[in-house]
């Protein structure tokens, strides 16, 4: 029998959605939903480690999210700053390394400073990884990768003839990260919203109606259990991927 641990996804990526609706249902301002969403992040980071998920990516702010009302955008940036200040101790204590993907250079200066502080302080950890997708969009990621790749070609560092997915992948934000095995989206929406379009090529998808502020350790475990039930075939036949039974 396949050992149970083999079915724990190495990398889980979550589209954290539903903060606004959670607040609306309670007659609260949207920002209150985001505040509660930050508490969920702490719960889920801890739960992921307990389950044995080595890489956890959280979609926290998309390139498109800048178009929200200015008050909401600045509120989200404030919460991000607050989260980074508060979590440094927890991440260090649990030996979790922080990474970011996205155009972080366009974030407010104070947020960039906190990001640098936490990524630097946790840079030596190797076992657990928290990846925040910030000012992220899969389309801007491919554009940034294409630009960097073209510059490398122009500088004579690489040749188009030698391009493979593996060599091109080094120009993506995720160069140091494995592909997600499981992508979860909360709030009942069933779409990708410009998230890890290439890296998620063979990810299993789990959609849950639970709104992000209500999402808990049990919901994460349920998604992992669902993942374990799935047969990933990567284009092969079921017979080819089934472990030989005796
Ligand atoms: C997710 O919750 C958080 C971000 C996108 C930053 P939403 O704010 O999208 O919540 P809904 O979709 O309006 O309920
Ligand atoms: C996706 O959620 C982005 C994040 C979770 C950061 P959105 O709420 O922005 O996505 P759409 O607009 O419903 O597709
Ligand atoms: Mg939403």
GROMACS .gro file of N, CA, C and O in nm, residues 104-220:
model
  468
  104UNK      N    1   0.665   4.288  -0.595
  104UNK     CA    2   0.669   4.348  -0.459
  104UNK      C    3   0.733   4.486  -0.460
  104UNK      O    4   0.709   4.565  -0.369
  105UNK      N    5   0.813   4.515  -0.564
  105UNK     CA    6   0.878   4.646  -0.572
  105UNK      C    7   0.776   4.760  -0.591
  105UNK      O    8   0.811   4.876  -0.575
  106UNK      N    9   0.652   4.725  -0.623
  106UNK     CA   10   0.548   4.828  -0.638
  106UNK      C   11   0.462   4.844  -0.513
  106UNK      O   12   0.367   4.921  -0.512
  107UNK      N   13   0.493   4.769  -0.408
  107UNK     CA   14   0.418   4.781  -0.282
  107UNK      C   15   0.466   4.903  -0.205
  107UNK      O   16   0.577   4.953  -0.231
  108UNK      N   17   0.386   4.955  -0.110
  108UNK     CA   18   0.432   5.070  -0.031
  108UNK      C   19   0.566   5.041   0.037
  108UNK      O   20   0.595   4.926   0.074
  109UNK      N   21   0.644   5.145   0.053
  109UNK     CA   22   0.781   5.133   0.106
  109UNK      C   23   0.784   5.062   0.242
  109UNK      O   24   0.869   4.976   0.266
  110UNK      N   25   0.690   5.096   0.331
  110UNK     CA   26   0.690   5.033   0.464
  110UNK      C   27   0.666   4.882   0.455
  110UNK      O   28   0.726   4.803   0.528
  111UNK      N   29   0.579   4.842   0.362
  111UNK     CA   30   0.552   4.699   0.345
  111UNK      C   31   0.676   4.629   0.289
  111UNK      O   32   0.715   4.521   0.334
  112UNK      N   33   0.740   4.694   0.193
  112UNK     CA   34   0.863   4.635   0.136
  112UNK      C   35   0.969   4.616   0.244
  112UNK      O   36   1.040   4.516   0.246
  113UNK      N   37   0.978   4.715   0.333
  113UNK     CA   38   1.078   4.708   0.440
  113UNK      C   39   1.050   4.588   0.532
  113UNK      O   40   1.138   4.511   0.565
  114UNK      N   41   0.921   4.572   0.570
  114UNK     CA   42   0.885   4.459   0.658
  114UNK      C   43   0.908   4.326   0.586
  114UNK      O   44   0.952   4.228   0.646
  115UNK      N   45   0.876   4.323   0.457
  115UNK     CA   46   0.897   4.199   0.381
  115UNK      C   47   1.045   4.161   0.381
  115UNK      O   48   1.080   4.045   0.401
  116UNK      N   49   1.129   4.261   0.359
  116UNK     CA   50   1.274   4.234   0.359
  116UNK      C   51   1.319   4.183   0.495
  116UNK      O   52   1.397   4.090   0.506
  117UNK      N   53   1.266   4.249   0.599
  117UNK     CA   54   1.305   4.212   0.735
  117UNK      C   55   1.271   4.065   0.762
  117UNK      O   56   1.354   3.988   0.812
  118UNK      N   57   1.148   4.025   0.728
  118UNK     CA   58   1.105   3.888   0.759
  118UNK      C   59   1.172   3.787   0.665
  118UNK      O   60   1.215   3.680   0.710
  119UNK      N   61   1.184   3.821   0.537
  119UNK     CA   62   1.249   3.724   0.447
  119UNK      C   63   1.396   3.706   0.486
  119UNK      O   64   1.447   3.593   0.488
  120UNK      N   65   1.462   3.814   0.523
  120UNK     CA   66   1.603   3.803   0.564
  120UNK      C   67   1.615   3.720   0.693
  120UNK      O   68   1.702   3.633   0.705
  121UNK      N   69   1.527   3.748   0.789
  121UNK     CA   70   1.537   3.681   0.920
  121UNK      C   71   1.509   3.531   0.909
  121UNK      O   72   1.554   3.453   0.994
  122UNK      N   73   1.435   3.490   0.806
  122UNK     CA   74   1.396   3.348   0.795
  122UNK      C   75   1.469   3.277   0.681
  122UNK      O   76   1.441   3.161   0.653
  123UNK      N   77   1.563   3.346   0.618
  123UNK     CA   78   1.625   3.296   0.494
  123UNK      C   79   1.701   3.164   0.511
  123UNK      O   80   1.719   3.090   0.414
  124UNK      N   81   1.742   3.133   0.634
  124UNK     CA   82   1.823   3.012   0.651
  124UNK      C   83   1.738   2.887   0.674
  124UNK      O   84   1.790   2.776   0.678
  125UNK      N   85   1.607   2.903   0.691
  125UNK     CA   86   1.522   2.786   0.718
  125UNK      C   87   1.495   2.710   0.588
  125UNK      O   88   1.480   2.770   0.482
  126UNK      N   89   1.491   2.579   0.600
  126UNK     CA   90   1.479   2.498   0.479
  126UNK      C   91   1.358   2.404   0.479
  126UNK      O   92   1.315   2.357   0.374
  127UNK      N   93   1.301   2.379   0.597
  127UNK     CA   94   1.200   2.275   0.602
  127UNK      C   95   1.060   2.324   0.566
  127UNK      O   96   0.988   2.262   0.488
  128UNK      N   97   1.022   2.442   0.620
  128UNK     CA   98   0.885   2.493   0.601
  128UNK      C   99   0.892   2.624   0.525
  128UNK      O  100   0.978   2.708   0.555
  129UNK      N  101   0.799   2.641   0.431
  129UNK     CA  102   0.801   2.760   0.346
  129UNK      C  103   0.662   2.822   0.335
  129UNK      O  104   0.565   2.753   0.302
  130UNK      N  105   0.656   2.952   0.364
  130UNK     CA  106   0.533   3.028   0.343
  130UNK      C  107   0.560   3.126   0.230
  130UNK      O  108   0.654   3.206   0.236
  131UNK      N  109   0.477   3.117   0.125
  131UNK     CA  110   0.495   3.204   0.008
  131UNK      C  111   0.375   3.297   0.000
  131UNK      O  112   0.261   3.251  -0.008
  132UNK      N  113   0.399   3.427   0.005
  132UNK     CA  114   0.289   3.523  -0.010
  132UNK      C  115   0.288   3.576  -0.153
  132UNK      O  116   0.390   3.628  -0.201
  133UNK      N  117   0.175   3.560  -0.220
  133UNK     CA  118   0.158   3.616  -0.355
  133UNK      C  119   0.105   3.758  -0.337
  133UNK      O  120  -0.010   3.777  -0.294
  134UNK      N  121   0.188   3.856  -0.367
  134UNK     CA  122   0.158   3.997  -0.341
  134UNK      C  123   0.177   4.077  -0.468
  134UNK      O  124   0.285   4.072  -0.527
  135UNK      N  125   0.075   4.153  -0.506
  135UNK     CA  126   0.079   4.221  -0.635
  135UNK      C  127   0.117   4.119  -0.742
  135UNK      O  128   0.202   4.142  -0.826
  136UNK      N  129   0.050   4.005  -0.732
  136UNK     CA  130   0.077   3.892  -0.821
  136UNK      C  131  -0.029   3.882  -0.931
  136UNK      O  132  -0.147   3.907  -0.906
  137UNK      N  133   0.015   3.843  -1.048
  137UNK     CA  134  -0.074   3.804  -1.157
  137UNK      C  135   0.007   3.710  -1.244
  137UNK      O  136   0.126   3.734  -1.269
  138UNK      N  137  -0.052   3.600  -1.285
  138UNK     CA  138   0.021   3.505  -1.369
  138UNK      C  139   0.063   3.570  -1.500
  138UNK      O  140   0.169   3.538  -1.555
  139UNK      N  141  -0.018   3.663  -1.549
  139UNK     CA  142   0.017   3.727  -1.677
  139UNK      C  143   0.134   3.823  -1.661
  139UNK      O  144   0.221   3.828  -1.748
  140UNK      N  145   0.137   3.899  -1.553
  140UNK     CA  146   0.254   3.986  -1.536
  140UNK      C  147   0.377   3.900  -1.506
  140UNK      O  148   0.489   3.935  -1.544
  141UNK      N  149   0.356   3.786  -1.442
  141UNK     CA  150   0.470   3.698  -1.415
  141UNK      C  151   0.535   3.650  -1.546
  141UNK      O  152   0.658   3.652  -1.560
  142UNK      N  153   0.452   3.610  -1.641
  142UNK     CA  154   0.509   3.561  -1.767
  142UNK      C  155   0.575   3.676  -1.844
  142UNK      O  156   0.680   3.659  -1.907
  143UNK      N  157   0.516   3.794  -1.834
  143UNK     CA  158   0.577   3.911  -1.900
  143UNK      C  159   0.713   3.941  -1.836
  143UNK      O  160   0.813   3.962  -1.906
  144UNK      N  161   0.718   3.941  -1.703
  144UNK     CA  162   0.846   3.967  -1.634
  144UNK      C  163   0.950   3.860  -1.670
  144UNK      O  164   1.068   3.889  -1.690
  145UNK      N  165   0.903   3.734  -1.678
  145UNK     CA  166   0.995   3.626  -1.711
  145UNK      C  167   1.047   3.642  -1.854
  145UNK      O  168   1.167   3.625  -1.881
  146UNK      N  169   0.957   3.677  -1.946
  146UNK     CA  170   0.997   3.694  -2.086
  146UNK      C  171   1.098   3.807  -2.101
  146UNK      O  172   1.196   3.795  -2.175
  147UNK      N  173   1.074   3.916  -2.027
  147UNK     CA  174   1.169   4.028  -2.031
  147UNK      C  175   1.306   3.986  -1.980
  147UNK      O  176   1.409   4.015  -2.042
  148UNK      N  177   1.308   3.918  -1.865
  148UNK     CA  178   1.435   3.877  -1.806
  148UNK      C  179   1.506   3.777  -1.896
  148UNK      O  180   1.629   3.781  -1.913
  149UNK      N  181   1.427   3.691  -1.957
  149UNK     CA  182   1.483   3.591  -2.047
  149UNK      C  183   1.544   3.659  -2.171
  149UNK      O  184   1.657   3.629  -2.212
  150UNK      N  185   1.469   3.755  -2.227
  150UNK     CA  186   1.518   3.826  -2.346
  150UNK      C  187   1.648   3.900  -2.313
  150UNK      O  188   1.742   3.902  -2.393
  151UNK      N  189   1.654   3.959  -2.193
  151UNK     CA  190   1.776   4.030  -2.152
  151UNK      C  191   1.893   3.932  -2.140
  151UNK      O  192   2.006   3.964  -2.179
  152UNK      N  193   1.864   3.812  -2.089
  152UNK     CA  194   1.971   3.711  -2.074
  152UNK      C  195   2.021   3.666  -2.211
  152UNK      O  196   2.141   3.644  -2.231
  153UNK      N  197   1.928   3.655  -2.306
  153UNK     CA  198   1.968   3.617  -2.442
  153UNK      C  199   2.054   3.729  -2.503
  153UNK      O  200   2.162   3.703  -2.558
  154UNK      N  201   2.006   3.854  -2.487
  154UNK     CA  202   2.079   3.968  -2.545
  154UNK      C  203   2.220   3.978  -2.486
  154UNK      O  204   2.314   4.016  -2.555
  155UNK      N  205   2.233   3.941  -2.358
  155UNK     CA  206   2.364   3.947  -2.292
  155UNK      C  207   2.450   3.825  -2.324
  155UNK      O  208   2.564   3.814  -2.276
  156UNK      N  209   2.394   3.733  -2.398
  156UNK     CA  210   2.470   3.615  -2.436
  156UNK      C  211   2.479   3.508  -2.328
  156UNK      O  212   2.559   3.415  -2.336
  157UNK      N  213   2.392   3.521  -2.223
  157UNK     CA  214   2.398   3.423  -2.114
  157UNK      C  215   2.324   3.294  -2.147
  157UNK      O  216   2.345   3.192  -2.084
  158UNK      N  217   2.233   3.302  -2.241
  158UNK     CA  218   2.158   3.182  -2.277
  158UNK      C  219   2.119   3.192  -2.424
  158UNK      O  220   2.126   3.300  -2.483
  159UNK      N  221   2.080   3.079  -2.482
  159UNK     CA  222   2.045   3.080  -2.624
  159UNK      C  223   1.903   3.026  -2.641
  159UNK      O  224   1.865   2.928  -2.576
  160UNK      N  225   1.824   3.089  -2.730
  160UNK     CA  226   1.687   3.040  -2.753
  160UNK      C  227   1.684   2.893  -2.790
  160UNK      O  228   1.590   2.822  -2.753
  161UNK      N  229   1.785   2.846  -2.860
  161UNK     CA  230   1.786   2.704  -2.899
  161UNK      C  231   1.789   2.611  -2.779
  161UNK      O  232   1.747   2.496  -2.788
  162UNK      N  233   1.841   2.661  -2.669
  162UNK     CA  234   1.856   2.576  -2.550
  162UNK      C  235   1.734   2.584  -2.458
  162UNK      O  236   1.733   2.525  -2.351
  163UNK      N  237   1.631   2.657  -2.503
  163UNK     CA  238   1.517   2.678  -2.413
  163UNK      C  239   1.433   2.554  -2.393
  163UNK      O  240   1.390   2.490  -2.489
  164UNK      N  241   1.411   2.519  -2.269
  164UNK     CA  242   1.317   2.413  -2.232
  164UNK      C  243   1.230   2.471  -2.122
  164UNK      O  244   1.258   2.581  -2.072
  165UNK      N  245   1.127   2.400  -2.082
  165UNK     CA  246   1.043   2.448  -1.972
  165UNK      C  247   1.130   2.468  -1.847
  165UNK      O  248   1.114   2.566  -1.775
  166UNK      N  249   1.221   2.374  -1.823
  166UNK     CA  250   1.303   2.385  -1.703
  166UNK      C  251   1.394   2.508  -1.705
  166UNK      O  252   1.408   2.577  -1.606
  167UNK      N  253   1.454   2.536  -1.821
  167UNK     CA  254   1.543   2.653  -1.823
  167UNK      C  255   1.463   2.783  -1.821
  167UNK      O  256   1.500   2.879  -1.754
  168UNK      N  257   1.349   2.786  -1.889
  168UNK     CA  258   1.267   2.908  -1.890
  168UNK      C  259   1.205   2.932  -1.751
  168UNK      O  260   1.193   3.046  -1.705
  169UNK      N  261   1.170   2.822  -1.685
  169UNK     CA  262   1.108   2.831  -1.552
  169UNK      C  263   1.194   2.904  -1.451
  169UNK      O  264   1.142   2.958  -1.352
  170UNK      N  265   1.324   2.910  -1.476
  170UNK     CA  266   1.413   2.981  -1.383
  170UNK      C  267   1.389   3.131  -1.383
  170UNK      O  268   1.436   3.202  -1.295
  171UNK      N  269   1.317   3.180  -1.483
  171UNK     CA  270   1.288   3.324  -1.490
  171UNK      C  271   1.153   3.360  -1.427
  171UNK      O  272   1.117   3.476  -1.418
  172UNK      N  273   1.079   3.258  -1.386
  172UNK     CA  274   0.951   3.285  -1.318
  172UNK      C  275   0.977   3.322  -1.172
  172UNK      O  276   1.085   3.294  -1.119
  173UNK      N  277   0.878   3.385  -1.108
  173UNK     CA  278   0.894   3.421  -0.966
  173UNK      C  279   0.918   3.296  -0.880
  173UNK      O  280   0.973   3.304  -0.771
  174UNK      N  281   0.869   3.183  -0.931
  174UNK     CA  282   0.869   3.059  -0.854
  174UNK      C  283   0.993   2.973  -0.879
  174UNK      O  284   0.990   2.853  -0.850
  175UNK      N  285   1.099   3.034  -0.931
  175UNK     CA  286   1.219   2.956  -0.969
  175UNK      C  287   1.265   2.860  -0.858
  175UNK      O  288   1.308   2.749  -0.888
  176UNK      N  289   1.253   2.900  -0.732
  176UNK     CA  290   1.303   2.817  -0.622
  176UNK      C  291   1.195   2.730  -0.558
  176UNK      O  292   1.220   2.670  -0.453
  177UNK      N  293   1.077   2.729  -0.617
  177UNK     CA  294   0.965   2.662  -0.551
  177UNK      C  295   0.912   2.547  -0.636
  177UNK      O  296   0.909   2.557  -0.759
  178UNK      N  297   0.868   2.438  -0.571
  178UNK     CA  298   0.805   2.331  -0.650
  178UNK      C  299   0.667   2.376  -0.698
  178UNK      O  300   0.610   2.470  -0.644
  179UNK      N  301   0.613   2.308  -0.798
  179UNK     CA  302   0.478   2.339  -0.844
  179UNK      C  303   0.375   2.305  -0.736
  179UNK      O  304   0.396   2.211  -0.659
  180UNK      N  305   0.264   2.379  -0.732
  180UNK     CA  306   0.161   2.341  -0.634
  180UNK      C  307   0.098   2.207  -0.671
  180UNK      O  308   0.072   2.181  -0.789
  181UNK      N  309   0.076   2.123  -0.571
  181UNK     CA  310   0.007   1.996  -0.593
  181UNK      C  311  -0.143   2.014  -0.580
  181UNK      O  312  -0.221   1.946  -0.644
  182UNK      N  313  -0.180   2.105  -0.492
  182UNK     CA  314  -0.321   2.125  -0.460
  182UNK      C  315  -0.349   2.275  -0.453
  182UNK      O  316  -0.274   2.349  -0.387
  183UNK      N  317  -0.450   2.320  -0.527
  183UNK     CA  318  -0.494   2.460  -0.517
  183UNK      C  319  -0.635   2.460  -0.458
  183UNK      O  320  -0.725   2.392  -0.508
  184UNK      N  321  -0.649   2.534  -0.350
  184UNK     CA  322  -0.779   2.545  -0.281
  184UNK      C  323  -0.833   2.686  -0.305
  184UNK      O  324  -0.756   2.783  -0.298
  185UNK      N  325  -0.962   2.698  -0.335
  185UNK     CA  326  -1.023   2.830  -0.336
  185UNK      C  327  -1.143   2.829  -0.243
  185UNK      O  328  -1.228   2.741  -0.252
  186UNK      N  329  -1.148   2.925  -0.156
  186UNK     CA  330  -1.261   2.937  -0.064
  186UNK      C  331  -1.369   3.025  -0.126
  186UNK      O  332  -1.349   3.086  -0.231
  187UNK      N  333  -1.482   3.031  -0.061
  187UNK     CA  334  -1.594   3.122  -0.089
  187UNK      C  335  -1.689   3.077  -0.199
  187UNK      O  336  -1.781   3.151  -0.234
  188UNK      N  337  -1.668   2.958  -0.254
  188UNK     CA  338  -1.762   2.906  -0.353
  188UNK      C  339  -1.734   2.946  -0.496
  188UNK      O  340  -1.792   2.890  -0.588
  189UNK      N  341  -1.645   3.043  -0.518
  189UNK     CA  342  -1.612   3.079  -0.657
  189UNK      C  343  -1.529   2.966  -0.715
  189UNK      O  344  -1.443   2.910  -0.646
  190UNK      N  345  -1.552   2.938  -0.843
  190UNK     CA  346  -1.475   2.829  -0.906
  190UNK      C  347  -1.399   2.886  -1.024
  190UNK      O  348  -1.436   2.865  -1.139
  191UNK      N  349  -1.299   2.966  -0.993
  191UNK     CA  350  -1.213   3.020  -1.099
  191UNK      C  351  -1.074   3.042  -1.041
  191UNK      O  352  -1.053   3.040  -0.921
  192UNK      N  353  -0.979   3.069  -1.133
  192UNK     CA  354  -0.838   3.077  -1.097
  192UNK      C  355  -0.794   3.222  -1.071
  192UNK      O  356  -0.697   3.245  -0.998
  193UNK      N  357  -0.864   3.318  -1.133
  193UNK     CA  358  -0.834   3.460  -1.110
  193UNK      C  359  -0.684   3.492  -1.123
  193UNK      O  360  -0.625   3.557  -1.035
  194UNK      N  361  -0.625   3.445  -1.232
  194UNK     CA  362  -0.487   3.485  -1.266
  194UNK      C  363  -0.381   3.434  -1.168
  194UNK      O  364  -0.279   3.499  -1.145
  195UNK      N  365  -0.404   3.318  -1.110
  195UNK     CA  366  -0.315   3.264  -1.007
  195UNK      C  367  -0.238   3.143  -1.060
  195UNK      O  368  -0.299   3.046  -1.104
  196UNK      N  369  -0.108   3.146  -1.059
  196UNK     CA  370  -0.021   3.032  -1.088
  196UNK      C  371  -0.069   2.948  -1.209
  196UNK      O  372  -0.077   2.826  -1.200
  197UNK      N  373  -0.099   3.018  -1.319
  197UNK     CA  374  -0.158   2.948  -1.433
  197UNK      C  375  -0.065   2.841  -1.490
  197UNK      O  376  -0.112   2.735  -1.532
  198UNK      N  377   0.063   2.867  -1.492
  198UNK     CA  378   0.157   2.769  -1.549
  198UNK      C  379   0.199   2.665  -1.446
  198UNK      O  380   0.199   2.545  -1.473
  199UNK      N  381   0.231   2.712  -1.326
  199UNK     CA  382   0.278   2.621  -1.222
  199UNK      C  383   0.168   2.525  -1.179
  199UNK      O  384   0.195   2.415  -1.130
  200UNK      N  385   0.043   2.568  -1.194
  200UNK     CA  386  -0.069   2.486  -1.151
  200UNK      C  387  -0.120   2.395  -1.261
  200UNK      O  388  -0.230   2.339  -1.251
  201UNK      N  389  -0.040   2.378  -1.365
  201UNK     CA  390  -0.084   2.302  -1.483
  201UNK      C  391  -0.143   2.166  -1.445
  201UNK      O  392  -0.241   2.120  -1.504
  202UNK      N  393  -0.084   2.100  -1.345
  202UNK     CA  394  -0.132   1.969  -1.303
  202UNK      C  395  -0.175   1.965  -1.157
  202UNK      O  396  -0.181   1.858  -1.096
  203UNK      N  397  -0.207   2.082  -1.103
  203UNK     CA  398  -0.253   2.085  -0.964
  203UNK      C  399  -0.394   2.028  -0.954
  203UNK      O  400  -0.475   2.046  -1.044
  204UNK      N  401  -0.422   1.962  -0.844
  204UNK     CA  402  -0.559   1.925  -0.813
  204UNK      C  403  -0.630   2.048  -0.757
  204UNK      O  404  -0.568   2.127  -0.685
  205UNK      N  405  -0.757   2.064  -0.792
  205UNK     CA  406  -0.832   2.181  -0.747
  205UNK      C  407  -0.937   2.138  -0.644
  205UNK      O  408  -1.006   2.039  -0.666
  206UNK      N  409  -0.945   2.211  -0.538
  206UNK     CA  410  -1.053   2.189  -0.441
  206UNK      C  411  -1.123   2.322  -0.416
  206UNK      O  412  -1.058   2.421  -0.380
  207UNK      N  413  -1.252   2.325  -0.440
  207UNK     CA  414  -1.331   2.446  -0.416
  207UNK      C  415  -1.420   2.422  -0.295
  207UNK      O  416  -1.487   2.319  -0.289
  208UNK      N  417  -1.418   2.514  -0.202
  208UNK     CA  418  -1.503   2.500  -0.085
  208UNK      C  419  -1.590   2.624  -0.069
  208UNK      O  420  -1.543   2.735  -0.096
  209UNK      N  421  -1.715   2.605  -0.027
  209UNK     CA  422  -1.802   2.723  -0.008
  209UNK      C  423  -1.765   2.806   0.115
  209UNK      O  424  -1.814   2.918   0.130
  210UNK      N  425  -1.681   2.754   0.201
  210UNK     CA  426  -1.647   2.825   0.326
  210UNK      C  427  -1.580   2.958   0.293
  210UNK      O  428  -1.490   2.963   0.209
  211UNK      N  429  -1.625   3.064   0.359
  211UNK     CA  430  -1.562   3.196   0.338
  211UNK      C  431  -1.430   3.199   0.414
  211UNK      O  432  -1.418   3.139   0.522
  212UNK      N  433  -1.332   3.270   0.360
  212UNK     CA  434  -1.197   3.262   0.417
  212UNK      C  435  -1.192   3.290   0.569
  212UNK      O  436  -1.126   3.217   0.642
  213UNK      N  437  -1.263   3.390   0.622
  213UNK     CA  438  -1.252   3.412   0.767
  213UNK      C  439  -1.302   3.293   0.850
  213UNK      O  440  -1.264   3.280   0.967
  214UNK      N  441  -1.387   3.208   0.791
  214UNK     CA  442  -1.440   3.092   0.863
  214UNK      C  443  -1.356   2.966   0.838
  214UNK      O  444  -1.383   2.861   0.897
  215UNK      N  445  -1.259   2.973   0.749
  215UNK     CA  446  -1.180   2.855   0.711
  215UNK      C  447  -1.090   2.817   0.829
  215UNK      O  448  -1.027   2.902   0.891
  216UNK      N  449  -1.085   2.689   0.861
  216UNK     CA  450  -1.006   2.647   0.977
  216UNK      C  451  -0.921   2.525   0.946
  216UNK      O  452  -0.918   2.474   0.833
  217UNK      N  453  -0.852   2.476   1.050
  217UNK     CA  454  -0.764   2.360   1.036
  217UNK      C  455  -0.841   2.241   0.980
  217UNK      O  456  -0.788   2.165   0.896
  218UNK      N  457  -0.966   2.222   1.025
  218UNK     CA  458  -1.047   2.109   0.977
  218UNK      C  459  -1.076   2.119   0.829
  218UNK      O  460  -1.079   2.017   0.757
  219UNK      N  461  -1.096   2.241   0.779
  219UNK     CA  462  -1.123   2.260   0.636
  219UNK      C  463  -0.998   2.230   0.554
  219UNK      O  464  -1.006   2.175   0.444
  220UNK      N  465  -0.883   2.267   0.607
  220UNK     CA  466  -0.758   2.237   0.536
  220UNK      C  467  -0.737   2.086   0.532
  220UNK      O  468  -0.704   2.029   0.428
   0.00000   0.00000   0.00000
